[in-house]
Amino acid sequence: MEEAILKLILLGPPGSGKGTQAKLLTEKYGIPQISTGDILREAVKQRTELGLKAKKFMNQGELVPDDVVVGIIRERLEKEDCQRGFLLDGFPRTTEQARALDEILNKLEDSQITGTINLEVDEEELLKRLSGRRICRECGEGYHVIFDPPTNSDNCNECGGELYQREDDQEDTIKARLAVYAEQNAPLVKYYQEKKILHRVDGKGSIQQIFERIIAAIKGSSKDD
Ligand code: AP5
């Protein structure tokens, strides 16, 4: 039997584990992870025109304008490796972005998103996760000072690179990001609920438990429609 092509979206507040789960899911399903946050951070690091434009929004915890991120996604989805599916992490963030995504997919290959996972985590837990997050400057591997600490507190287990804290993981910026999320997410959830492709997943528990819940949701066993 031919395997279904998975075109997935991971929704969830900052710190809900989208990046962590995306890595596991892309390994399992062999599809690329497309993270607008990662693409924007790389542009900031390289000081490209896009990076310079995005930086001030990101450092204030605000969303980068829709036309900028939609352009990034359009270009990325045209690449060969997306033809057998993909996993969007952190996009869409607004209903305008969701509508633009539908148009892009229609034009590209007359296809649509197959499933949207909404990771649900309470604010107290999100604050703990974000304030303790550390990332390797060299390979991008993620850690948490309490929940997933590296063997040596300053260096990556994988490559020995220096670990750093994201600029937007400072307390004030975290609060601004959570407020933006609270405003934008309800209409987005409704958008996918109406399309009957939304799966609500409890994002609290071990990384493995959550991974298994997501897989069950993708298989359709816990579809919330
Ligand atoms: P983005 O990079 O997308 O950030 P985010 O949505 O705020 O999400 P995070 O990356 O902070 O968290 P995550 O859910 O991936 O959690 P993680 O797995 O790392 O966006 C950053 C900025 O870019 C935005 O604010 C905006 O400015 C801009 N942007 C991006 N996309 C945009 C768009 N579409 N439109 C406009 N602007 C856009 O986990 C967090 C921590 O928790 C880690 O330390 C991890 O180890 C730990 N952890 C994970 N799972 C568990 C668990 N089960 N138990 C305990 N700890 C855990």
Tab-separated table of C-alpha atoms and ligand atoms in Angstrom:
chain	number	residue	atom	x	y	z
A	1	MET	CA	0.000	0.000	0.000
A	2	GLU	CA	1.284	3.471	-0.899
A	3	GLU	CA	2.262	5.583	2.145
A	4	ALA	CA	0.218	8.718	2.705
A	5	ILE	CA	2.015	12.015	2.117
A	6	LEU	CA	2.068	13.929	5.413
A	7	LYS	CA	1.760	17.704	5.308
A	8	LEU	CA	1.689	18.625	8.948
A	9	ILE	CA	1.508	21.747	11.080
A	10	LEU	CA	2.670	21.964	14.696
A	11	LEU	CA	0.854	24.705	16.591
A	12	GLY	CA	1.444	25.601	20.215
A	13	PRO	CA	2.609	28.400	22.472
A	14	PRO	CA	6.261	29.409	22.819
A	15	GLY	CA	7.997	26.652	24.773
A	16	SER	CA	5.304	24.016	24.176
A	17	GLY	CA	7.885	21.689	22.615
A	18	LYS	CA	7.256	22.263	18.898
A	19	GLY	CA	10.959	22.231	18.011
A	20	THR	CA	11.675	19.244	20.272
A	21	GLN	CA	8.836	17.163	18.807
A	22	ALA	CA	9.477	18.347	15.246
A	23	LYS	CA	12.961	16.793	15.350
A	24	LEU	CA	11.543	13.409	16.406
A	25	LEU	CA	8.710	13.543	13.883
A	26	THR	CA	10.928	14.415	10.945
A	27	GLU	CA	13.169	11.463	11.841
A	28	LYS	CA	10.219	9.104	12.083
A	29	TYR	CA	8.475	10.188	8.905
A	30	GLY	CA	11.487	11.278	6.829
A	31	ILE	CA	9.990	14.675	6.039
A	32	PRO	CA	11.731	18.069	6.414
A	33	GLN	CA	11.095	20.330	9.409
A	34	ILE	CA	10.377	23.889	8.324
A	35	SER	CA	10.735	26.276	11.249
A	36	THR	CA	10.170	29.947	10.470
A	37	GLY	CA	11.810	30.789	13.804
A	38	ASP	CA	15.000	28.881	12.851
A	39	ILE	CA	15.057	30.432	9.354
A	40	LEU	CA	14.638	33.936	10.825
A	41	ARG	CA	17.290	33.375	13.533
A	42	GLU	CA	19.755	32.199	10.893
A	43	ALA	CA	19.028	35.336	8.842
A	44	VAL	CA	19.630	37.495	11.937
A	45	LYS	CA	22.916	35.678	12.570
A	46	GLN	CA	24.042	36.169	8.959
A	47	ARG	CA	22.898	39.834	9.073
A	48	THR	CA	20.993	39.485	5.796
A	49	GLU	CA	18.379	42.032	4.734
A	50	LEU	CA	15.677	39.675	6.007
A	51	GLY	CA	17.519	39.271	9.311
A	52	LEU	CA	17.857	43.009	9.832
A	53	LYS	CA	14.141	43.448	9.147
A	54	ALA	CA	13.084	40.586	11.458
A	55	LYS	CA	15.386	41.251	14.402
A	56	LYS	CA	13.518	44.129	16.016
A	57	PHE	CA	10.207	42.238	15.951
A	58	MET	CA	11.748	39.063	17.354
A	59	ASN	CA	13.595	40.816	20.172
A	60	GLN	CA	10.363	42.468	21.280
A	61	GLY	CA	8.425	39.194	21.157
A	62	GLU	CA	6.282	40.493	18.293
A	63	LEU	CA	5.403	38.636	15.108
A	64	VAL	CA	7.398	39.371	11.977
A	65	PRO	CA	5.009	40.820	9.323
A	66	ASP	CA	2.899	38.255	7.468
A	67	ASP	CA	4.212	39.124	3.975
A	68	VAL	CA	7.797	38.450	5.105
A	69	VAL	CA	7.133	34.996	6.582
A	70	VAL	CA	4.732	33.991	3.816
A	71	GLY	CA	7.498	34.785	1.306
A	72	ILE	CA	9.921	32.562	3.245
A	73	ILE	CA	7.441	29.681	3.290
A	74	ARG	CA	6.532	30.007	-0.392
A	75	GLU	CA	10.192	29.752	-1.372
A	76	ARG	CA	10.831	26.829	0.983
A	77	LEU	CA	7.802	24.777	-0.092
A	78	GLU	CA	8.855	25.014	-3.734
A	79	LYS	CA	11.967	22.964	-2.953
A	80	GLU	CA	12.176	19.384	-4.130
A	81	ASP	CA	12.391	17.847	-0.629
A	82	CYS	CA	8.870	19.088	0.242
A	83	GLN	CA	7.177	17.056	-2.467
A	84	ARG	CA	6.895	14.002	-0.245
A	85	GLY	CA	5.542	15.977	2.712
A	86	PHE	CA	6.790	18.390	5.362
A	87	LEU	CA	6.303	19.535	8.926
A	88	LEU	CA	5.689	23.221	9.579
A	89	ASP	CA	6.926	24.366	13.004
A	90	GLY	CA	5.849	27.875	14.043
A	91	PHE	CA	3.949	28.649	10.846
A	92	PRO	CA	1.192	29.700	10.387
A	93	ARG	CA	0.788	32.070	13.337
A	94	THR	CA	-2.190	34.113	12.069
A	95	THR	CA	-5.275	33.265	10.030
A	96	GLU	CA	-3.859	35.473	7.246
A	97	GLN	CA	-0.800	33.214	7.141
A	98	ALA	CA	-3.055	30.118	7.162
A	99	ARG	CA	-5.033	31.394	4.183
A	100	ALA	CA	-1.832	32.279	2.323
A	101	LEU	CA	-0.520	28.762	2.996
A	102	ASP	CA	-3.667	27.206	1.504
A	103	GLU	CA	-3.209	29.322	-1.611
A	104	ILE	CA	0.450	28.364	-1.949
A	105	LEU	CA	-0.365	24.658	-1.666
A	106	ASN	CA	-3.239	24.923	-4.136
A	107	LYS	CA	-1.002	26.581	-6.683
A	108	LEU	CA	1.949	24.276	-6.139
A	109	GLU	CA	0.236	20.912	-6.449
A	110	ASP	CA	-3.427	21.297	-5.718
A	111	SER	CA	-3.004	19.721	-2.292
A	112	GLN	CA	-3.771	20.680	1.287
A	113	ILE	CA	-2.524	20.228	4.846
A	114	THR	CA	-3.250	16.712	6.111
A	115	GLY	CA	-3.114	17.367	9.867
A	116	THR	CA	-2.601	20.126	12.436
A	117	ILE	CA	-1.354	19.319	15.919
A	118	ASN	CA	-2.127	21.832	18.657
A	119	LEU	CA	0.167	21.262	21.648
A	120	GLU	CA	-1.481	22.403	24.877
A	121	VAL	CA	0.689	23.411	27.850
A	122	ASP	CA	-0.140	25.708	30.787
A	123	GLU	CA	1.653	29.027	31.262
A	124	GLU	CA	3.508	28.088	34.458
A	125	GLU	CA	5.172	25.174	32.661
A	126	LEU	CA	5.937	27.314	29.586
A	127	LEU	CA	7.762	29.883	31.717
A	128	LYS	CA	9.898	27.148	33.306
A	129	ARG	CA	10.717	25.587	29.940
A	130	LEU	CA	11.622	28.849	28.197
A	131	SER	CA	13.692	30.378	30.972
A	132	GLY	CA	15.808	27.198	31.244
A	133	ARG	CA	16.309	26.572	27.539
A	134	ARG	CA	19.874	26.531	26.188
A	135	ILE	CA	20.983	25.994	22.585
A	136	CYS	CA	24.282	24.997	21.023
A	137	ARG	CA	25.836	27.806	19.006
A	138	GLU	CA	27.498	25.307	16.656
A	139	CYS	CA	24.957	22.569	15.855
A	140	GLY	CA	21.687	24.010	17.209
A	141	GLU	CA	21.016	21.109	19.611
A	142	GLY	CA	18.560	22.143	22.335
A	143	TYR	CA	18.837	21.554	26.104
A	144	HIS	CA	17.108	22.548	29.309
A	145	VAL	CA	19.061	23.334	32.469
A	146	ILE	CA	16.717	21.177	34.583
A	147	PHE	CA	14.618	18.958	32.270
A	148	ASP	CA	17.322	18.006	29.767
A	149	PRO	CA	20.707	19.197	31.066
A	150	PRO	CA	23.934	18.735	29.107
A	151	THR	CA	26.667	16.668	30.754
A	152	ASN	CA	28.879	19.739	31.022
A	153	SER	CA	26.745	22.769	31.849
A	154	ASP	CA	28.396	25.077	29.291
A	155	ASN	CA	28.911	22.786	26.310
A	156	CYS	CA	26.952	20.669	23.860
A	157	ASN	CA	27.029	16.877	24.319
A	158	GLU	CA	27.039	16.363	20.556
A	159	CYS	CA	29.778	18.709	19.338
A	160	GLY	CA	31.234	20.483	22.393
A	161	GLY	CA	29.943	23.847	21.097
A	162	GLU	CA	29.144	26.694	23.472
A	163	LEU	CA	25.573	26.808	24.822
A	164	TYR	CA	23.656	30.086	24.805
A	165	GLN	CA	20.285	31.475	25.813
A	166	ARG	CA	18.054	32.900	23.048
A	167	GLU	CA	17.662	36.673	23.252
A	168	ASP	CA	13.883	36.317	23.277
A	169	ASP	CA	14.029	33.898	26.233
A	170	GLN	CA	14.425	36.815	28.695
A	171	GLU	CA	11.473	37.104	31.073
A	172	ASP	CA	9.932	40.297	29.615
A	173	THR	CA	10.140	39.041	26.045
A	174	ILE	CA	8.700	35.651	27.031
A	175	LYS	CA	5.680	37.461	28.485
A	176	ALA	CA	5.249	39.510	25.299
A	177	ARG	CA	5.458	36.333	23.165
A	178	LEU	CA	2.861	34.572	25.297
A	179	ALA	CA	0.516	37.581	25.018
A	180	VAL	CA	0.865	37.627	21.205
A	181	TYR	CA	0.188	33.901	21.134
A	182	ALA	CA	-2.939	34.234	23.301
A	183	GLU	CA	-4.322	36.811	20.894
A	184	GLN	CA	-3.565	34.994	17.637
A	185	ASN	CA	-4.060	31.339	18.406
A	186	ALA	CA	-7.808	31.001	19.042
A	187	PRO	CA	-8.840	32.101	15.517
A	188	LEU	CA	-6.135	29.857	14.057
A	189	VAL	CA	-7.395	26.837	16.005
A	190	LYS	CA	-10.932	27.616	14.842
A	191	TYR	CA	-9.717	27.827	11.240
A	192	TYR	CA	-8.326	24.276	11.351
A	193	GLN	CA	-11.155	22.947	13.482
A	194	GLU	CA	-13.599	24.012	10.792
A	195	LYS	CA	-11.505	22.131	8.239
A	196	LYS	CA	-11.687	19.072	10.553
A	197	ILE	CA	-7.942	18.561	10.605
A	198	LEU	CA	-7.163	19.786	14.132
A	199	HIS	CA	-5.806	17.406	16.782
A	200	ARG	CA	-5.506	18.710	20.321
A	201	VAL	CA	-2.575	17.077	22.127
A	202	ASP	CA	-1.701	17.366	25.814
A	203	GLY	CA	1.841	18.804	25.727
A	204	LYS	CA	2.679	17.981	29.351
A	205	GLY	CA	4.592	14.851	30.273
A	206	SER	CA	7.828	13.325	29.066
A	207	ILE	CA	9.087	14.114	25.565
A	208	GLN	CA	8.502	10.460	24.610
A	209	GLN	CA	4.930	10.420	25.974
A	210	ILE	CA	4.043	13.519	24.000
A	211	PHE	CA	5.681	12.093	20.874
A	212	GLU	CA	3.489	8.986	21.176
A	213	ARG	CA	0.360	11.121	21.624
A	214	ILE	CA	1.207	13.049	18.477
A	215	ILE	CA	1.753	9.873	16.474
A	216	ALA	CA	-1.594	8.543	17.686
A	217	ALA	CA	-3.214	11.821	16.650
A	218	ILE	CA	-1.602	11.675	13.209
A	219	LYS	CA	-2.903	8.149	12.760
A	220	GLY	CA	-6.317	9.619	13.442
A	221	SER	CA	-7.052	7.710	16.641
A	222	SER	CA	-7.587	10.854	18.701
A	223	LYS	CA	-8.985	13.156	16.079
A	224	ASP	CA	-10.876	16.062	17.607
A	225	ASP	CA	-13.486	17.041	15.120
B	1	AP5	P1	9.878	30.439	17.169
B	1	AP5	O1	11.295	30.080	17.057
B	1	AP5	O2	8.880	29.733	16.338
B	1	AP5	O3	9.527	30.390	18.709
B	1	AP5	P2	8.233	29.981	19.523
B	1	AP5	O4	6.993	29.664	18.775
B	1	AP5	O5	8.132	31.073	20.501
B	1	AP5	O6	8.578	28.619	20.060
B	1	AP5	P3	9.907	28.210	20.766
B	1	AP5	O7	10.959	27.899	19.753
B	1	AP5	O8	10.255	29.203	21.814
B	1	AP5	O9	9.443	26.926	21.562
B	1	AP5	P4	9.102	25.466	21.101
B	1	AP5	O10	7.623	25.267	21.153
B	1	AP5	O11	9.780	25.106	19.813
B	1	AP5	O12	9.727	24.669	22.315
B	1	AP5	P5	11.085	23.805	22.419
B	1	AP5	O13	10.886	22.494	21.752
B	1	AP5	O14	12.272	24.609	22.042
B	1	AP5	O15	9.670	32.005	16.882
B	1	AP5	C1	10.526	32.983	17.427
B	1	AP5	C2	10.127	34.353	16.904
B	1	AP5	O16	10.281	34.383	15.463
B	1	AP5	C3	8.674	34.754	17.133
B	1	AP5	O17	8.480	35.353	18.416
B	1	AP5	C4	8.437	35.752	15.985
B	1	AP5	O18	9.030	36.994	16.261
B	1	AP5	C5	9.227	35.120	14.848
B	1	AP5	N1	8.385	34.189	14.043
B	1	AP5	C6	8.568	32.848	13.898
B	1	AP5	N2	7.616	32.326	13.100
B	1	AP5	C7	6.818	33.361	12.741
B	1	AP5	C8	5.635	33.457	11.950
B	1	AP5	N3	5.098	32.359	11.373
B	1	AP5	N4	5.060	34.673	11.810
B	1	AP5	C9	5.600	35.778	12.372
B	1	AP5	N5	6.700	35.758	13.143
B	1	AP5	C10	7.312	34.553	13.327
B	1	AP5	O19	11.086	23.552	24.001
B	1	AP5	C11	11.329	24.607	24.910
B	1	AP5	C12	12.199	24.110	26.091
B	1	AP5	O20	11.459	23.122	26.811
B	1	AP5	C13	13.498	23.410	25.661
B	1	AP5	O21	14.521	23.757	26.573
B	1	AP5	C14	13.180	21.909	25.737
B	1	AP5	O22	14.331	21.154	26.070
B	1	AP5	C15	12.149	21.873	26.856
B	1	AP5	N6	11.135	20.824	26.655
B	1	AP5	C16	10.558	20.429	25.491
B	1	AP5	N7	9.660	19.449	25.720
B	1	AP5	C17	9.647	19.245	27.058
B	1	AP5	C18	8.933	18.371	27.918
B	1	AP5	N8	8.019	17.516	27.443
B	1	AP5	N9	9.174	18.438	29.249
B	1	AP5	C19	10.089	19.309	29.756
B	1	AP5	N10	10.820	20.156	28.989
B	1	AP5	C20	10.597	20.127	27.654
